[in-house]
Amino acid sequence: SGLGISMAPQSARLTSSEYFYLYMLLHKPWERLTVTCPREGRDGKLLRPAEFISRPGTIKGIELKALRAEDLGSKEEEDVFYSSPEDALSSLASMLKEGCPGSDRLKRLYAFLSADERTKDRASKLTEGAFMRHEDCSIGSDTALELYGDSLYGSVTRIESFERCAYAHFLRYGLRLMERQRYDIEAADIGNLYHAAIEHTFRELADRKLEIASVSEAELLKIGENAVREVTGSYNDSILSSSSRNLYLRDRVSRITGRTLWALRSQAAKGSFRTAYCELPFRIKDQGLELHGRIDRVDLCEDRTDTYVKVIDYKSGKTRFDLDLVYHGLQLQLITYMDAAVGELEKRKGRGHVHPAGLYYYNIDDPVISYGDLSKKAGPEAEEAADKEILSELRMNGLSNSDPEILRELDGELQTEGDAASSVIPVKVKGGSVVPSSSMVCGTEGFRRLMERTRERIRKDTKEIFSGNIDIRPFRSGAASGCDYCPYRSVCGFDASVPGYGYRRLWPVSKDRLRAELFGEDGNDAVD
């Protein structure tokens, strides 16, 4: 038209065009043209044939005849035509997954795919996978001796990794499979930076012969900033200056380190313990085992005859001391640290008695608190209330000696309820700034029994490793499992839906059983 607008063709014209294209298509073959259509689509829905197939007749001089399945030489209603080898393989996989290994259709399809060079290998692998069953195996004691040597060497983390999954331990410490190192900052790197900055700060204080509780807050933060600058500047070829993201991480490390030092200073001022060692190295040799490691921090409280030991392990996550995990061998590190610290101090002191006072995790964090109740306060009063709330969130968690005198040395704000004459009488604690009221307590003999029981567990695991145990049986406890964060998940092939595979279930243990087996036969030497 004069307006320059093209109108869309009407339906009659579209129909005529379709018939014209069909006419050209049907006249190209010289002798015969066979037209087929699927009965259902890839989504499983029924498909209807095109009109010129479903209605036998003549189109522009071409005679069409509708063919049924029996006309193609088949009497089976289940015959299906596949558009490609991949389509047939996909159908085979679906039937195997549905669990119909005995059906005639699956047998015919597998025979057809096995006869084709293009598909026989993949069809064989699909079938093998469908009928696979996992069988636990062992490498044997002779092979284990060749792999590990005649003495098991490593850290407590190695024993815990065996308890998490024996096969992951085998891949890591037997075959020595390691993830490819990348020039990037990972969560473990952040934890290393926190540890290094805190250690650097305490060493600086020791060089100046200063206690963290006696240093002013401003001076401590200044020392902490210098420590962060020192460790981040040289870490991994100055990677923290390589991008804007890493610069932000460096600032975050600096801020949280400052918060950590502030909290540690406040906690130290509440008790009588003073830092004696940072990154204290230790080595334990016992029946074919040689464990080594470093204890983040050891605090001591001494009198004329006795020395009381507090062990602290810094964690950048949300680690909680859990007696269930201790019982099942998944949390042995902190107790082994106390055992090593007591043994080392007994050698160094040469006289008197060394007693466990407490073992704790300190979770490195910068908590966000609610200002709902603080909004009614103003000025220094609000700031003081906020600091108290933050300190409450940053309290350590672990196991304390139930002796009321030791508890007061640990935390001067603690209030105790119970008979102080005997350490096996349950003693409740409340109101602490360092030790939370929910902290578990046990007597000195309970500590010693717990350390001995941990040594027994490590010996047992050592024997299992040397026996060649490499079972793919990761633990599962509630929502947590040995597969969480495991770098070998793509290697082991673990699949709980495959027969023979399965988790090693760790069920909660009753308090009475924990008390009896971890702390002593009378069951009265541990409370929570």
Tab-separated table of N, CA and C in Angstrom, residues 319-437:
chain	number	residue	atom	x	y	z
A	319	THR	N	33.935	-23.345	65.858
A	319	THR	CA	34.191	-24.623	66.518
A	319	THR	C	33.725	-24.597	67.965
A	320	ARG	N	33.009	-25.649	68.359
A	320	ARG	CA	32.543	-25.802	69.733
A	320	ARG	C	33.101	-27.097	70.306
A	321	PHE	N	33.475	-27.043	71.580
A	321	PHE	CA	33.944	-28.249	72.247
A	321	PHE	C	32.752	-29.163	72.492
A	322	ASP	N	32.817	-30.372	71.950
A	322	ASP	CA	31.675	-31.280	71.953
A	322	ASP	C	32.136	-32.652	72.444
A	323	LEU	N	31.606	-33.099	73.574
A	323	LEU	CA	32.024	-34.384	74.138
A	323	LEU	C	31.602	-35.551	73.254
A	324	ASP	N	30.509	-35.410	72.505
A	324	ASP	CA	30.125	-36.458	71.561
A	324	ASP	C	31.218	-36.662	70.519
A	325	LEU	N	31.755	-35.555	69.992
A	325	LEU	CA	32.822	-35.646	68.992
A	325	LEU	C	34.099	-36.183	69.610
A	326	VAL	N	34.361	-35.822	70.868
A	326	VAL	CA	35.517	-36.374	71.570
A	326	VAL	C	35.359	-37.890	71.703
A	327	TYR	N	34.195	-38.333	72.104
A	327	TYR	CA	33.921	-39.756	72.300
A	327	TYR	C	34.146	-40.543	71.009
A	328	HIS	N	33.702	-39.970	69.872
A	328	HIS	CA	33.815	-40.660	68.588
A	328	HIS	C	35.154	-40.420	67.890
A	329	GLY	N	36.076	-39.705	68.522
A	329	GLY	CA	37.409	-39.529	67.967
A	329	GLY	C	37.552	-38.435	66.944
A	330	LEU	N	36.556	-37.552	66.841
A	330	LEU	CA	36.584	-36.491	65.838
A	330	LEU	C	37.084	-35.165	66.391
A	331	GLN	N	37.331	-35.090	67.703
A	331	GLN	CA	37.804	-33.848	68.305
A	331	GLN	C	38.834	-34.204	69.387
A	332	LEU	N	40.028	-34.539	68.925
A	332	LEU	CA	41.094	-34.984	69.811
A	332	LEU	C	42.171	-33.918	70.014
A	333	GLN	N	42.150	-32.888	69.193
A	333	GLN	CA	43.255	-31.941	69.155
A	333	GLN	C	43.472	-31.206	70.473
A	334	LEU	N	42.414	-30.606	71.007
A	334	LEU	CA	42.551	-29.770	72.195
A	334	LEU	C	42.999	-30.582	73.411
A	335	ILE	N	42.479	-31.797	73.542
A	335	ILE	CA	42.853	-32.648	74.678
A	335	ILE	C	44.312	-33.096	74.547
A	336	THR	N	44.716	-33.415	73.322
A	336	THR	CA	46.119	-33.792	73.092
A	336	THR	C	47.042	-32.618	73.391
A	337	TYR	N	46.607	-31.401	73.052
A	337	TYR	CA	47.408	-30.217	73.377
A	337	TYR	C	47.621	-30.101	74.894
A	338	MET	N	46.564	-30.312	75.658
A	338	MET	CA	46.698	-30.246	77.107
A	338	MET	C	47.637	-31.337	77.608
A	339	ASP	N	47.492	-32.546	77.084
A	339	ASP	CA	48.353	-33.659	77.464
A	339	ASP	C	49.814	-33.319	77.180
A	340	ALA	N	50.065	-32.752	75.985
A	340	ALA	CA	51.437	-32.410	75.614
A	340	ALA	C	51.978	-31.281	76.477
A	341	ALA	N	51.142	-30.272	76.760
A	341	ALA	CA	51.587	-29.131	77.566
A	341	ALA	C	51.926	-29.564	78.987
A	342	VAL	N	51.079	-30.410	79.587
A	342	VAL	CA	51.351	-30.894	80.942
A	342	VAL	C	52.644	-31.691	80.967
A	343	GLY	N	52.830	-32.581	79.976
A	343	GLY	CA	54.044	-33.383	79.927
A	343	GLY	C	55.291	-32.534	79.733
A	344	GLU	N	55.214	-31.531	78.854
A	344	GLU	CA	56.359	-30.662	78.608
A	344	GLU	C	56.714	-29.845	79.851
A	345	LEU	N	55.696	-29.336	80.550
A	345	LEU	CA	55.944	-28.524	81.742
A	345	LEU	C	56.478	-29.369	82.892
A	346	GLU	N	56.027	-30.610	82.990
A	346	GLU	CA	56.571	-31.491	84.033
A	346	GLU	C	58.063	-31.739	83.813
A	347	LYS	N	58.478	-31.823	82.554
A	347	LYS	CA	59.905	-31.986	82.256
A	347	LYS	C	60.675	-30.721	82.600
A	348	ARG	N	60.099	-29.549	82.256
A	348	ARG	CA	60.816	-28.292	82.454
A	348	ARG	C	60.862	-27.883	83.920
A	349	LYS	N	59.769	-28.142	84.633
A	349	LYS	CA	59.722	-27.708	86.033
A	349	LYS	C	60.622	-28.560	86.913
A	350	GLY	N	60.546	-29.844	86.721
A	350	GLY	CA	61.406	-30.734	87.491
A	350	GLY	C	60.971	-30.917	88.931
A	351	ARG	N	60.017	-30.154	89.391
A	351	ARG	CA	59.558	-30.296	90.777
A	351	ARG	C	58.107	-29.815	90.848
A	352	GLY	N	57.456	-30.093	91.935
A	352	GLY	CA	56.075	-29.666	92.101
A	352	GLY	C	55.137	-30.473	91.223
A	353	HIS	N	53.905	-29.996	91.150
A	353	HIS	CA	52.865	-30.698	90.404
A	353	HIS	C	52.286	-29.764	89.337
A	354	VAL	N	51.960	-30.355	88.187
A	354	VAL	CA	51.352	-29.604	87.086
A	354	VAL	C	49.928	-30.107	86.921
A	355	HIS	N	48.961	-29.198	86.964
A	355	HIS	CA	47.555	-29.573	86.925
A	355	HIS	C	46.856	-28.904	85.732
A	356	PRO	N	45.987	-29.640	85.028
A	356	PRO	CA	45.171	-29.005	83.984
A	356	PRO	C	44.140	-28.080	84.630
A	357	ALA	N	44.070	-26.851	84.135
A	357	ALA	CA	43.077	-25.899	84.648
A	357	ALA	C	41.928	-25.707	83.667
A	358	GLY	N	42.233	-25.705	82.379
A	358	GLY	CA	41.166	-25.524	81.397
A	358	GLY	C	41.716	-25.609	79.989
A	359	LEU	N	40.913	-26.127	79.075
A	359	LEU	CA	41.259	-26.159	77.649
A	359	LEU	C	40.109	-25.535	76.880
A	360	TYR	N	40.438	-24.609	75.969
A	360	TYR	CA	39.396	-23.768	75.367
A	360	TYR	C	39.669	-23.490	73.888
A	361	TYR	N	38.567	-23.329	73.177
A	361	TYR	CA	38.611	-22.752	71.843
A	361	TYR	C	38.238	-21.274	71.956
A	362	TYR	N	39.006	-20.435	71.281
A	362	TYR	CA	38.609	-19.038	71.129
A	362	TYR	C	38.283	-18.833	69.657
A	363	ASN	N	37.015	-18.517	69.369
A	363	ASN	CA	36.584	-18.303	67.994
A	363	ASN	C	36.837	-16.857	67.584
A	364	ILE	N	37.752	-16.671	66.642
A	364	ILE	CA	38.112	-15.338	66.155
A	364	ILE	C	36.950	-14.774	65.362
A	365	ASP	N	36.418	-13.641	65.821
A	365	ASP	CA	35.213	-13.101	65.197
A	365	ASP	C	35.070	-11.635	65.572
A	366	ASP	N	34.191	-10.959	64.861
A	366	ASP	CA	33.816	-9.589	65.199
A	366	ASP	C	32.287	-9.549	65.233
A	367	PRO	N	31.686	-9.994	66.350
A	367	PRO	CA	30.235	-10.192	66.381
A	367	PRO	C	29.445	-8.898	66.245
A	368	VAL	N	28.286	-9.032	65.643
A	368	VAL	CA	27.333	-7.925	65.537
A	368	VAL	C	26.265	-8.139	66.602
A	369	ILE	N	26.045	-7.143	67.431
A	369	ILE	CA	25.082	-7.282	68.522
A	369	ILE	C	23.860	-6.420	68.255
A	370	SER	N	22.775	-6.762	68.915
A	370	SER	CA	21.541	-6.000	68.780
A	370	SER	C	21.558	-4.795	69.728
A	371	TYR	N	21.189	-3.647	69.215
A	371	TYR	CA	21.183	-2.440	70.031
A	371	TYR	C	19.773	-2.102	70.532
A	372	GLY	N	18.898	-3.124	70.543
A	372	GLY	CA	17.540	-2.884	71.005
A	372	GLY	C	17.483	-2.329	72.419
A	373	ASP	N	18.148	-3.019	73.349
A	373	ASP	CA	18.143	-2.578	74.749
A	373	ASP	C	19.121	-1.441	74.995
A	374	LEU	N	20.107	-1.291	74.089
A	374	LEU	CA	21.114	-0.256	74.287
A	374	LEU	C	20.648	1.108	73.820
A	375	SER	N	19.562	1.133	73.024
A	375	SER	CA	19.089	2.407	72.477
A	375	SER	C	18.600	3.356	73.570
A	376	LYS	N	18.258	2.795	74.758
A	376	LYS	CA	17.772	3.643	75.854
A	376	LYS	C	18.916	4.314	76.602
A	377	LYS	N	20.153	3.840	76.321
A	377	LYS	CA	21.303	4.405	77.002
A	377	LYS	C	22.040	5.350	76.063
A	378	ALA	N	22.911	6.177	76.630
A	378	ALA	CA	23.626	7.149	75.813
A	378	ALA	C	25.033	7.334	76.362
A	379	GLY	N	25.937	7.783	75.478
A	379	GLY	CA	27.284	8.129	75.890
A	379	GLY	C	28.085	6.943	76.383
A	380	PRO	N	28.941	7.166	77.389
A	380	PRO	CA	29.815	6.103	77.904
A	380	PRO	C	29.057	4.897	78.426
A	381	GLU	N	27.871	5.138	78.950
A	381	GLU	CA	27.079	4.016	79.488
A	381	GLU	C	26.688	3.055	78.381
A	382	ALA	N	26.270	3.597	77.215
A	382	ALA	CA	25.899	2.747	76.083
A	382	ALA	C	27.113	2.015	75.526
A	383	GLU	N	28.248	2.705	75.458
A	383	GLU	CA	29.464	2.086	74.938
A	383	GLU	C	29.938	0.960	75.846
A	384	GLU	N	29.850	1.177	77.149
A	384	GLU	CA	30.245	0.142	78.096
A	384	GLU	C	29.337	-1.072	78.003
A	385	ALA	N	28.042	-0.831	77.852
A	385	ALA	CA	27.086	-1.939	77.724
A	385	ALA	C	27.331	-2.724	76.436
A	386	ALA	N	27.659	-1.996	75.355
A	386	ALA	CA	27.936	-2.666	74.086
A	386	ALA	C	29.189	-3.532	74.192
A	387	ASP	N	30.241	-2.997	74.825
A	387	ASP	CA	31.474	-3.765	74.990
A	387	ASP	C	31.223	-5.031	75.810
A	388	LYS	N	30.399	-4.916	76.839
A	388	LYS	CA	30.090	-6.079	77.675
A	388	LYS	C	29.352	-7.139	76.870
A	389	GLU	N	28.454	-6.686	76.011
A	389	GLU	CA	27.707	-7.630	75.181
A	389	GLU	C	28.631	-8.335	74.192
A	390	ILE	N	29.555	-7.593	73.594
A	390	ILE	CA	30.500	-8.190	72.648
A	390	ILE	C	31.409	-9.190	73.349
A	391	LEU	N	31.894	-8.824	74.540
A	391	LEU	CA	32.738	-9.746	75.305
A	391	LEU	C	32.000	-11.038	75.644
A	392	SER	N	30.716	-10.905	75.912
A	392	SER	CA	29.920	-12.084	76.204
A	392	SER	C	29.868	-13.022	74.998
A	393	GLU	N	29.778	-12.433	73.797
A	393	GLU	CA	29.743	-13.240	72.579
A	393	GLU	C	31.095	-13.894	72.294
A	394	LEU	N	32.175	-13.283	72.771
A	394	LEU	CA	33.527	-13.755	72.474
A	394	LEU	C	34.114	-14.625	73.582
A	395	ARG	N	33.292	-15.065	74.531
A	395	ARG	CA	33.800	-15.940	75.573
A	395	ARG	C	34.277	-17.268	74.980
A	396	MET	N	35.294	-17.828	75.608
A	396	MET	CA	35.838	-19.102	75.144
A	396	MET	C	34.884	-20.240	75.484
A	397	ASN	N	35.047	-21.344	74.806
A	397	ASN	CA	34.254	-22.528	75.141
A	397	ASN	C	35.186	-23.734	75.231
A	398	GLY	N	34.911	-24.603	76.183
A	398	GLY	CA	35.771	-25.765	76.374
A	398	GLY	C	35.468	-26.485	77.667
A	399	LEU	N	36.513	-26.939	78.347
A	399	LEU	CA	36.382	-27.733	79.561
A	399	LEU	C	37.236	-27.103	80.659
A	400	SER	N	36.622	-26.877	81.823
A	400	SER	CA	37.318	-26.236	82.945
A	400	SER	C	37.463	-27.210	84.110
A	401	ASN	N	38.483	-26.954	84.922
A	401	ASN	CA	38.652	-27.717	86.155
A	401	ASN	C	37.578	-27.282	87.147
A	402	SER	N	36.901	-28.248	87.749
A	402	SER	CA	35.763	-27.930	88.613
A	402	SER	C	36.158	-27.423	89.996
A	403	ASP	N	37.443	-27.437	90.331
A	403	ASP	CA	37.880	-26.900	91.617
A	403	ASP	C	37.514	-25.419	91.693
A	404	PRO	N	36.690	-25.010	92.669
A	404	PRO	CA	36.257	-23.603	92.729
A	404	PRO	C	37.410	-22.607	92.771
A	405	GLU	N	38.512	-22.967	93.444
A	405	GLU	CA	39.654	-22.060	93.500
A	405	GLU	C	40.262	-21.852	92.122
A	406	ILE	N	40.370	-22.938	91.351
A	406	ILE	CA	40.922	-22.829	90.001
A	406	ILE	C	39.976	-22.039	89.106
A	407	LEU	N	38.672	-22.263	89.279
A	407	LEU	CA	37.697	-21.514	88.483
A	407	LEU	C	37.809	-20.013	88.729
A	408	ARG	N	38.012	-19.631	89.983
A	408	ARG	CA	38.142	-18.197	90.283
A	408	ARG	C	39.444	-17.625	89.732
A	409	GLU	N	40.507	-18.465	89.674
A	409	GLU	CA	41.748	-17.996	89.064
A	409	GLU	C	41.579	-17.834	87.546
A	410	LEU	N	40.755	-18.686	86.962
A	410	LEU	CA	40.485	-18.573	85.534
A	410	LEU	C	39.656	-17.341	85.214
A	411	ASP	N	38.651	-17.099	86.034
A	411	ASP	CA	37.717	-16.000	85.773
A	411	ASP	C	37.239	-15.459	87.113
A	412	GLY	N	37.719	-14.259	87.468
A	412	GLY	CA	37.387	-13.680	88.764
A	412	GLY	C	35.932	-13.335	88.932
A	413	GLU	N	35.159	-13.292	87.850
A	413	GLU	CA	33.746	-12.951	87.945
A	413	GLU	C	32.856	-14.170	88.077
A	414	LEU	N	33.463	-15.369	88.054
A	414	LEU	CA	32.662	-16.587	88.180
A	414	LEU	C	32.103	-16.725	89.581
A	415	GLN	N	30.905	-17.218	89.655
A	415	GLN	CA	30.294	-17.600	90.929
A	415	GLN	C	30.055	-19.100	90.885
A	416	THR	N	30.434	-19.791	91.943
A	416	THR	CA	30.303	-21.242	91.958
A	416	THR	C	29.293	-21.680	93.000
A	417	GLU	N	28.677	-22.800	92.718
A	417	GLU	CA	27.725	-23.390	93.649
A	417	GLU	C	28.115	-24.847	93.828
A	418	GLY	N	28.374	-25.283	95.068
A	418	GLY	CA	28.749	-26.668	95.300
A	418	GLY	C	29.765	-26.778	96.417
A	419	ASP	N	30.133	-27.993	96.702
A	419	ASP	CA	31.074	-28.260	97.777
A	419	ASP	C	32.497	-28.140	97.238
A	420	ALA	N	33.245	-27.148	97.719
A	420	ALA	CA	34.606	-26.925	97.235
A	420	ALA	C	35.593	-27.942	97.769
A	421	ALA	N	35.183	-28.770	98.721
A	421	ALA	CA	36.130	-29.690	99.338
A	421	ALA	C	36.498	-30.841	98.410
A	422	SER	N	35.650	-31.155	97.471
A	422	SER	CA	35.919	-32.293	96.596
A	422	SER	C	35.694	-31.901	95.149
A	423	SER	N	36.651	-32.231	94.288
A	423	SER	CA	36.529	-31.853	92.877
A	423	SER	C	35.604	-32.763	92.098
A	424	VAL	N	35.168	-33.889	92.716
A	424	VAL	CA	34.273	-34.772	91.995
A	424	VAL	C	32.805	-34.443	92.257
A	425	ILE	N	32.558	-33.490	93.164
A	425	ILE	CA	31.186	-33.039	93.375
A	425	ILE	C	30.835	-32.052	92.266
A	426	PRO	N	29.685	-32.204	91.609
A	426	PRO	CA	29.326	-31.262	90.551
A	426	PRO	C	29.335	-29.822	91.041
A	427	VAL	N	29.980	-28.960	90.281
A	427	VAL	CA	30.066	-27.546	90.620
A	427	VAL	C	29.482	-26.740	89.463
A	428	LYS	N	28.443	-25.975	89.711
A	428	LYS	CA	27.839	-25.141	88.687
A	428	LYS	C	28.550	-23.790	88.637
A	429	VAL	N	28.696	-23.272	87.434
A	429	VAL	CA	29.345	-21.970	87.283
A	429	VAL	C	28.374	-21.029	86.582
A	430	LYS	N	28.483	-19.755	86.893
A	430	LYS	CA	27.626	-18.770	86.247
A	430	LYS	C	28.285	-17.400	86.347
A	431	GLY	N	27.877	-16.541	85.422
A	431	GLY	CA	28.267	-15.144	85.494
A	431	GLY	C	29.654	-14.823	85.028
A	432	GLY	N	30.369	-15.722	84.335
A	432	GLY	CA	31.740	-15.462	83.940
A	432	GLY	C	31.860	-14.606	82.694
A	433	SER	N	32.982	-13.852	82.614
A	433	SER	CA	33.281	-13.068	81.427
A	433	SER	C	34.219	-13.814	80.490
A	434	VAL	N	34.967	-14.759	81.038
A	434	VAL	CA	35.899	-15.544	80.242
A	434	VAL	C	35.324	-16.931	79.977
A	435	VAL	N	34.908	-17.604	81.042
A	435	VAL	CA	34.339	-18.943	80.959
A	435	VAL	C	32.822	-18.824	80.991
A	436	PRO	N	32.118	-19.247	79.935
A	436	PRO	CA	30.662	-19.123	79.941
A	436	PRO	C	30.011	-20.052	80.945
A	437	SER	N	28.813	-19.696	81.356
A	437	SER	CA	28.106	-20.492	82.356
A	437	SER	C	27.757	-21.879	81.841
